Amino acid sequence: MNENSLAETLFNPSYASSCLMPKHQISQSMQRMLYKMIPAGLDRSGWLLLAILALFLAIISAVAYPLNWVENRVDLEIAATGQTNPQSRGAQVWIPVFGSHSASADAKELIDGAHYDSSWGAESSVLRHLVGPAKLQWSGRVGPGFVIEFVRHPWSGIVDVSVNGRVRRLDLYSEQNASLRLTLQDFAGVQTERVQPDLVARNLAIIAGLTMLYMTLGLVLVRWMCHRSVTHPSILRRMSALLAQSVQRTFYKMIPAGLDRTSWHRLAILALFLAVISAVAYPLNWMENRVNLEIAATGQANPQSRGVQVWITVFGAHSTRFDSRELIDGAHFDSSWGTENSVLRHLDGAAKLQWTGDVGPGFVIEFVRHSWSGIVDVSVNGRVRRLDLYSEQKGALRLTLQDFSGVQAERVWLPLAARNLAIIAGLTMLYMALGSVLVGSMRRRFVARPPLSRRMYALLALPSVIAYGISHLAFWPAQMTSDSDGTWQEATTGGFRDLMSAFHSGLAWISVQLWNSPASLIVIQYLLLTALLMLVIRELDISGVPRWAIYALAVFFPVCPANFVMATTYLKDPFYTIGIILIVVAFVRLLRADDVRLPRDVSILLAMGLLVTGLARHNGMLVAPALAGMAVAFFWRRPQVRGLASIALGSTVVLLFIKLVMYPALGISGIPERYRAIVPMHVLGAYAAAGAQFNEKDAAVMLSVLPLENWRSAYYCPSVVPLFWHKQINWAALSKNASEVMDITWRQIQHDPQIAIDHELCVTSMLWRIQFKNQPLVTAPLSIYSDEFVQRLKIDRFPLIPSLHDRTKALALKTMEYPWSMAFWNSAIYLYLTLFMVGCLAVARRDRRWWLLATPSVFNTLSLAPLIGAPDFRYQYAVVVIPLLLLPLMLAPAPSPATPGPCEGDTA
């Protein structure tokens, strides 16, 4: 489409009227994008036929592979009883067919994956047992085609088949050769197959990727047939040239209306980047190895041990886990094994445990070592290691595949690689389609309208006041942790420290002068959040966002679980988030107005936001100067750069002056010396748990802080709390040797960086991982942390309204359960959503400066990576809030070369 035709389309009256109807606009954008993908030589009917053919072949491929959409967890046990029918001439059991997801031609899957002794044998991929009693066990996921088939003949015996504890006794005797086939429906009470959301998402991504592949191949083939020349002297050379030209022209023909090639390239790069990030952050597994694991508690012990116990605290088939839940759910073991808080334990006597499955490069199993531990045999694919778990001090012993000589290491599986590439291709197409629709919907004329009235702003603020008020009454006077206790003591006594945040304690002190209750600060907190929401709504309204989207934001934002809960927490993080919101509002106003000079209101908002962000939380001292610097960088060659540079320099100087000069002058103490070593201590715990060796000098320093065995046993990857607040820790020694602890940690990292990398990936998983099932996450206290604190607060009745408290808390806890937690509490998803939305805004408006809106989320996450010590949601509260506020901006009209208007921006 040339510029004239584009201008005619944009100024067409019917098109202009559709600007007020986003749904119609989106539909038109999708239609134009689809027809723009039609290559030369194909009419619309031919193009639609090719698209339908590609989708049909993709679905056929998915069915024929086949992809599994429904699964069920099954523990199968087949017991040859050794008993027979009186007429039978034997007690044989023959299994010729077994299929976990579909009918198979043999029992190879059962032979490879089951646990059985030598009395069972395999013959031509048929599993058979000839005489006496014996058991066979198999565990895994099954689909709707699950089937197991037994042979019936004159030598057959009686067999017990158990599926998830439901037993069927089968007499296999038959005078004539026959077969007996079982499915899940033959076991009453066993849960039928159910749709798994992750399987559905994976399969849809694969189908989308296959559709794109077939479409691309079809386009190339059609173009070649349209351009081939039988008179060409070299058909191979002609085919090669046409192939390259066809791919290039096909790519450019996919550019939707209103997008130039540069914008299309950027959107494609953004889509591929987010697809790869999604694959890494999920994460997808590229390497696997088949493992038959057997753990045998021998019932023997070291002579010094007081027992024969075996405790398994950690098991992960693909990556480091935080418990043994995966082993508990997937292994075969008898009643002598027990579970306690997702830990598997065996206390007395001899017993075996068996597990079979595919493992990845992060496979790990960890045993507890203490004075009651016994001797255990661990077998991986027939390679056995005998471990004496006895230790006078409590510790841990961790095993990986590398600890079993001769076991094949993890390898890249071509089916896994093909599946993952198909998923990445499908995600790329999905992001491209969504981005094209969003960009196309924003490419419309700006329609002037009267602004919202003050009365309307009051009505829009009402949902926030009501929602936050309900949350406040439910958790009256506030949700408080031990950190809140420290802030309250400083606010009431006046002895300020900058351990948590002296700024937050100062605000609490001011609120206490108005009303001697934690509720006073909470009221100020959520009134500020409400006022900031009105500021955002004002910017959205001026930008041309449809009114229905503004109304939806006013209602949804305060009831979103993260805001509803966090708004009434007596913590510094809501005020840090208020500072970030001020910065985002300033950025939006700066980008929208694009004045020659820096507007005064932008200067005020930005300066306030930088100061609040820098003072409210310690990582704010990193985030605030970085955001100010990025604003200067994005506007480097613009007239506003002088004003932005002044604000950046001034805010940084003021923050440093307050922290380094004013606080000491006022007697406000800084962070205690021991806290300098909190992160190095956590990393050093990872090396101790991994069995790293320390020289005498380093060991002596560590021993002065904490017994060496406790460095190993107290290490918990997701959180530093068990290690740093260990009951035997020597605070004085840690304060004295903080520098030495950091030096020891640095030397260990230089010697073996892989342990530090694994630790960092684990402890920061909250920041970047999408799939967060069964991983720890600290959200909000939903109460006051101790009864003793309630008494000191002199609260007569707590909770204030018990029924409201219980119902609200139950609803909040429900949102924290998987899979709801993925939608409401997984900050990584909101981070990637922000990148996608801001990328689309930058493409639609042809202005890379709009990437400035993503910098608060990015720099907050980056600043936490080296500092985070626990998976606490409040650290990333601001990252969750930003995309919620910016989402309606995706419906605002974007500037276009043919449509000058009030919102026209730079097109460079």
mmCIF file of N, CA and C in Angstrom, residues 328-394:
data_model
loop_
_atom_site.group_PDB
_atom_site.id
_atom_site.type_symbol
_atom_site.label_atom_id
_atom_site.label_comp_id
_atom_site.label_asym_id
_atom_site.label_seq_id
_atom_site.Cartn_x
_atom_site.Cartn_y
_atom_site.Cartn_z
ATOM 1 N N ILE A 328 8.136 -38.418 45.835
ATOM 2 C CA ILE A 328 6.997 -38.961 46.579
ATOM 3 C C ILE A 328 5.861 -39.330 45.631
ATOM 4 N N ASP A 329 5.603 -38.460 44.647
ATOM 5 C CA ASP A 329 4.486 -38.696 43.734
ATOM 6 C C ASP A 329 4.782 -39.771 42.703
ATOM 7 N N GLY A 330 6.065 -39.958 42.338
ATOM 8 C CA GLY A 330 6.358 -40.834 41.212
ATOM 9 C C GLY A 330 7.016 -42.154 41.533
ATOM 10 N N ALA A 331 7.411 -42.383 42.795
ATOM 11 C CA ALA A 331 8.161 -43.598 43.135
ATOM 12 C C ALA A 331 7.242 -44.694 43.672
ATOM 13 N N HIS A 332 7.770 -45.905 43.683
ATOM 14 C CA HIS A 332 7.111 -47.061 44.300
ATOM 15 C C HIS A 332 7.813 -47.375 45.612
ATOM 16 N N PHE A 333 7.051 -47.390 46.689
ATOM 17 C CA PHE A 333 7.631 -47.741 47.985
ATOM 18 C C PHE A 333 6.517 -48.255 48.889
ATOM 19 N N ASP A 334 6.906 -49.035 49.913
ATOM 20 C CA ASP A 334 5.902 -49.603 50.804
ATOM 21 C C ASP A 334 5.638 -48.669 51.978
ATOM 22 N N SER A 335 4.811 -49.157 52.913
ATOM 23 C CA SER A 335 4.347 -48.315 54.016
ATOM 24 C C SER A 335 5.435 -47.991 55.037
ATOM 25 N N SER A 336 6.607 -48.666 54.948
ATOM 26 C CA SER A 336 7.677 -48.340 55.893
ATOM 27 C C SER A 336 8.295 -46.976 55.585
ATOM 28 N N TRP A 337 8.047 -46.482 54.369
ATOM 29 C CA TRP A 337 8.456 -45.124 54.022
ATOM 30 C C TRP A 337 7.320 -44.179 54.386
ATOM 31 N N GLY A 338 7.661 -43.001 54.826
ATOM 32 C CA GLY A 338 6.654 -42.015 55.173
ATOM 33 C C GLY A 338 7.050 -40.641 54.662
ATOM 34 N N THR A 339 6.116 -39.709 54.703
ATOM 35 C CA THR A 339 6.370 -38.346 54.251
ATOM 36 C C THR A 339 6.073 -37.367 55.380
ATOM 37 N N GLU A 340 6.848 -36.297 55.394
ATOM 38 C CA GLU A 340 6.674 -35.266 56.410
ATOM 39 C C GLU A 340 7.130 -33.941 55.815
ATOM 40 N N ASN A 341 6.149 -33.029 55.576
ATOM 41 C CA ASN A 341 6.460 -31.713 54.989
ATOM 42 C C ASN A 341 7.233 -31.858 53.677
ATOM 43 N N SER A 342 6.718 -32.729 52.787
ATOM 44 C CA SER A 342 7.331 -32.959 51.474
ATOM 45 C C SER A 342 8.745 -33.510 51.569
ATOM 46 N N VAL A 343 9.069 -34.185 52.684
ATOM 47 C CA VAL A 343 10.339 -34.883 52.862
ATOM 48 C C VAL A 343 10.027 -36.373 52.995
ATOM 49 N N LEU A 344 10.783 -37.198 52.268
ATOM 50 C CA LEU A 344 10.579 -38.645 52.304
ATOM 51 C C LEU A 344 11.539 -39.246 53.322
ATOM 52 N N ARG A 345 11.005 -40.133 54.215
ATOM 53 C CA ARG A 345 11.880 -40.674 55.258
ATOM 54 C C ARG A 345 11.537 -42.131 55.537
ATOM 55 N N HIS A 346 12.596 -42.865 55.913
ATOM 56 C CA HIS A 346 12.485 -44.265 56.356
ATOM 57 C C HIS A 346 13.230 -44.365 57.680
ATOM 58 N N LEU A 347 12.558 -44.873 58.710
ATOM 59 C CA LEU A 347 13.101 -44.784 60.065
ATOM 60 C C LEU A 347 13.775 -46.048 60.566
ATOM 61 N N ASP A 348 13.296 -47.222 60.147
ATOM 62 C CA ASP A 348 13.831 -48.445 60.753
ATOM 63 C C ASP A 348 13.740 -49.603 59.772
ATOM 64 N N GLY A 349 14.746 -50.496 59.841
ATOM 65 C CA GLY A 349 14.729 -51.713 59.031
ATOM 66 C C GLY A 349 15.187 -51.478 57.607
ATOM 67 N N ALA A 350 15.015 -52.525 56.799
ATOM 68 C CA ALA A 350 15.419 -52.485 55.390
ATOM 69 C C ALA A 350 14.197 -52.252 54.511
ATOM 70 N N ALA A 351 14.374 -51.485 53.458
ATOM 71 C CA ALA A 351 13.273 -51.206 52.525
ATOM 72 C C ALA A 351 13.849 -50.622 51.253
ATOM 73 N N LYS A 352 13.080 -50.762 50.164
ATOM 74 C CA LYS A 352 13.514 -50.245 48.867
ATOM 75 C C LYS A 352 12.513 -49.234 48.335
ATOM 76 N N LEU A 353 13.037 -48.373 47.491
ATOM 77 C CA LEU A 353 12.232 -47.373 46.803
ATOM 78 C C LEU A 353 12.687 -47.364 45.352
ATOM 79 N N GLN A 354 11.745 -47.323 44.417
ATOM 80 C CA GLN A 354 12.091 -47.375 42.999
ATOM 81 C C GLN A 354 11.398 -46.248 42.242
ATOM 82 N N TRP A 355 12.150 -45.643 41.322
ATOM 83 C CA TRP A 355 11.617 -44.559 40.497
ATOM 84 C C TRP A 355 12.212 -44.663 39.104
ATOM 85 N N THR A 356 11.395 -44.448 38.101
ATOM 86 C CA THR A 356 11.850 -44.478 36.708
ATOM 87 C C THR A 356 11.330 -43.244 35.992
ATOM 88 N N GLY A 357 12.175 -42.611 35.217
ATOM 89 C CA GLY A 357 11.736 -41.446 34.448
ATOM 90 C C GLY A 357 12.867 -40.838 33.663
ATOM 91 N N ASP A 358 12.539 -39.793 32.923
ATOM 92 C CA ASP A 358 13.523 -39.045 32.145
ATOM 93 C C ASP A 358 14.050 -37.895 32.991
ATOM 94 N N VAL A 359 15.353 -37.734 33.008
ATOM 95 C CA VAL A 359 15.972 -36.676 33.795
ATOM 96 C C VAL A 359 16.777 -35.766 32.887
ATOM 97 N N GLY A 360 16.929 -34.519 33.332
ATOM 98 C CA GLY A 360 17.690 -33.542 32.584
ATOM 99 C C GLY A 360 19.006 -33.225 33.258
ATOM 100 N N PRO A 361 19.680 -32.172 32.792
ATOM 101 C CA PRO A 361 21.015 -31.863 33.325
ATOM 102 C C PRO A 361 21.004 -31.423 34.778
ATOM 103 N N GLY A 362 19.842 -31.011 35.289
ATOM 104 C CA GLY A 362 19.788 -30.564 36.676
ATOM 105 C C GLY A 362 19.390 -31.644 37.661
ATOM 106 N N PHE A 363 19.422 -32.925 37.247
ATOM 107 C CA PHE A 363 19.008 -34.009 38.137
ATOM 108 C C PHE A 363 19.800 -33.990 39.441
ATOM 109 N N VAL A 364 19.078 -34.087 40.568
ATOM 110 C CA VAL A 364 19.740 -34.040 41.866
ATOM 111 C C VAL A 364 18.900 -34.802 42.882
ATOM 112 N N ILE A 365 19.578 -35.436 43.822
ATOM 113 C CA ILE A 365 18.926 -36.077 44.953
ATOM 114 C C ILE A 365 19.789 -35.796 46.177
ATOM 115 N N GLU A 366 19.128 -35.410 47.273
ATOM 116 C CA GLU A 366 19.864 -34.994 48.464
ATOM 117 C C GLU A 366 19.380 -35.768 49.687
ATOM 118 N N PHE A 367 20.338 -36.313 50.455
ATOM 119 C CA PHE A 367 20.061 -37.036 51.691
ATOM 120 C C PHE A 367 20.480 -36.196 52.893
ATOM 121 N N VAL A 368 19.772 -36.392 54.003
ATOM 122 C CA VAL A 368 20.158 -35.762 55.253
ATOM 123 C C VAL A 368 21.212 -36.622 55.946
ATOM 124 N N ARG A 369 22.201 -35.968 56.522
ATOM 125 C CA ARG A 369 23.211 -36.656 57.323
ATOM 126 C C ARG A 369 23.090 -36.179 58.773
ATOM 127 N N HIS A 370 22.915 -37.113 59.703
ATOM 128 C CA HIS A 370 22.870 -36.750 61.117
ATOM 129 C C HIS A 370 23.268 -37.972 61.944
ATOM 130 N N SER A 371 23.174 -37.861 63.251
ATOM 131 C CA SER A 371 23.675 -38.913 64.140
ATOM 132 C C SER A 371 22.772 -40.136 64.180
ATOM 133 N N TRP A 372 21.605 -40.083 63.570
ATOM 134 C CA TRP A 372 20.685 -41.226 63.528
ATOM 135 C C TRP A 372 20.628 -41.866 62.134
ATOM 136 N N SER A 373 21.488 -41.433 61.222
ATOM 137 C CA SER A 373 21.427 -41.905 59.831
ATOM 138 C C SER A 373 22.078 -43.275 59.680
ATOM 139 N N GLY A 374 21.581 -44.032 58.710
ATOM 140 C CA GLY A 374 22.114 -45.362 58.427
ATOM 141 C C GLY A 374 22.858 -45.411 57.119
ATOM 142 N N ILE A 375 22.987 -46.616 56.586
ATOM 143 C CA ILE A 375 23.693 -46.850 55.320
ATOM 144 C C ILE A 375 22.657 -47.122 54.239
ATOM 145 N N VAL A 376 22.856 -46.509 53.072
ATOM 146 C CA VAL A 376 21.902 -46.626 51.981
ATOM 147 C C VAL A 376 22.643 -46.973 50.698
ATOM 148 N N ASP A 377 22.024 -47.819 49.879
ATOM 149 C CA ASP A 377 22.531 -48.146 48.545
ATOM 150 C C ASP A 377 21.702 -47.393 47.518
ATOM 151 N N VAL A 378 22.375 -46.625 46.679
ATOM 152 C CA VAL A 378 21.702 -45.862 45.623
ATOM 153 C C VAL A 378 22.154 -46.419 44.281
ATOM 154 N N SER A 379 21.187 -46.875 43.490
ATOM 155 C CA SER A 379 21.487 -47.476 42.189
ATOM 156 C C SER A 379 20.868 -46.641 41.082
ATOM 157 N N VAL A 380 21.674 -46.282 40.092
ATOM 158 C CA VAL A 380 21.207 -45.562 38.908
ATOM 159 C C VAL A 380 21.591 -46.382 37.690
ATOM 160 N N ASN A 381 20.587 -46.920 37.027
ATOM 161 C CA ASN A 381 20.811 -47.757 35.839
ATOM 162 C C ASN A 381 21.802 -48.886 36.127
ATOM 163 N N GLY A 382 21.672 -49.487 37.296
ATOM 164 C CA GLY A 382 22.509 -50.622 37.667
ATOM 165 C C GLY A 382 23.832 -50.262 38.300
ATOM 166 N N ARG A 383 24.207 -48.985 38.312
ATOM 167 C CA ARG A 383 25.447 -48.541 38.951
ATOM 168 C C ARG A 383 25.138 -48.188 40.399
ATOM 169 N N VAL A 384 25.761 -48.888 41.325
ATOM 170 C CA VAL A 384 25.400 -48.775 42.743
ATOM 171 C C VAL A 384 26.475 -48.012 43.507
ATOM 172 N N ARG A 385 26.003 -47.123 44.391
ATOM 173 C CA ARG A 385 26.893 -46.447 45.337
ATOM 174 C C ARG A 385 26.351 -46.667 46.742
ATOM 175 N N ARG A 386 27.235 -47.154 47.628
ATOM 176 C CA ARG A 386 26.857 -47.333 49.043
ATOM 177 C C ARG A 386 27.299 -46.093 49.820
ATOM 178 N N LEU A 387 26.347 -45.496 50.536
ATOM 179 C CA LEU A 387 26.593 -44.244 51.242
ATOM 180 C C LEU A 387 26.369 -44.425 52.736
ATOM 181 N N ASP A 388 27.358 -44.040 53.516
ATOM 182 C CA ASP A 388 27.207 -43.995 54.968
ATOM 183 C C ASP A 388 26.767 -42.582 55.326
ATOM 184 N N LEU A 389 25.512 -42.426 55.712
ATOM 185 C CA LEU A 389 24.941 -41.110 55.948
ATOM 186 C C LEU A 389 25.196 -40.590 57.357
ATOM 187 N N TYR A 390 25.889 -41.371 58.173
ATOM 188 C CA TYR A 390 26.110 -40.948 59.556
ATOM 189 C C TYR A 390 26.994 -39.707 59.607
ATOM 190 N N SER A 391 26.613 -38.765 60.468
ATOM 191 C CA SER A 391 27.428 -37.594 60.752
ATOM 192 C C SER A 391 27.032 -37.087 62.132
ATOM 193 N N GLU A 392 28.006 -36.747 62.940
ATOM 194 C CA GLU A 392 27.709 -36.275 64.296
ATOM 195 C C GLU A 392 26.977 -34.927 64.236
ATOM 196 N N GLN A 393 27.332 -34.117 63.230
ATOM 197 C CA GLN A 393 26.643 -32.850 63.007
ATOM 198 C C GLN A 393 25.689 -33.002 61.821
ATOM 199 N N LYS A 394 24.579 -32.300 61.908
ATOM 200 C CA LYS A 394 23.600 -32.394 60.842
ATOM 201 C C LYS A 394 24.156 -31.796 59.556
#
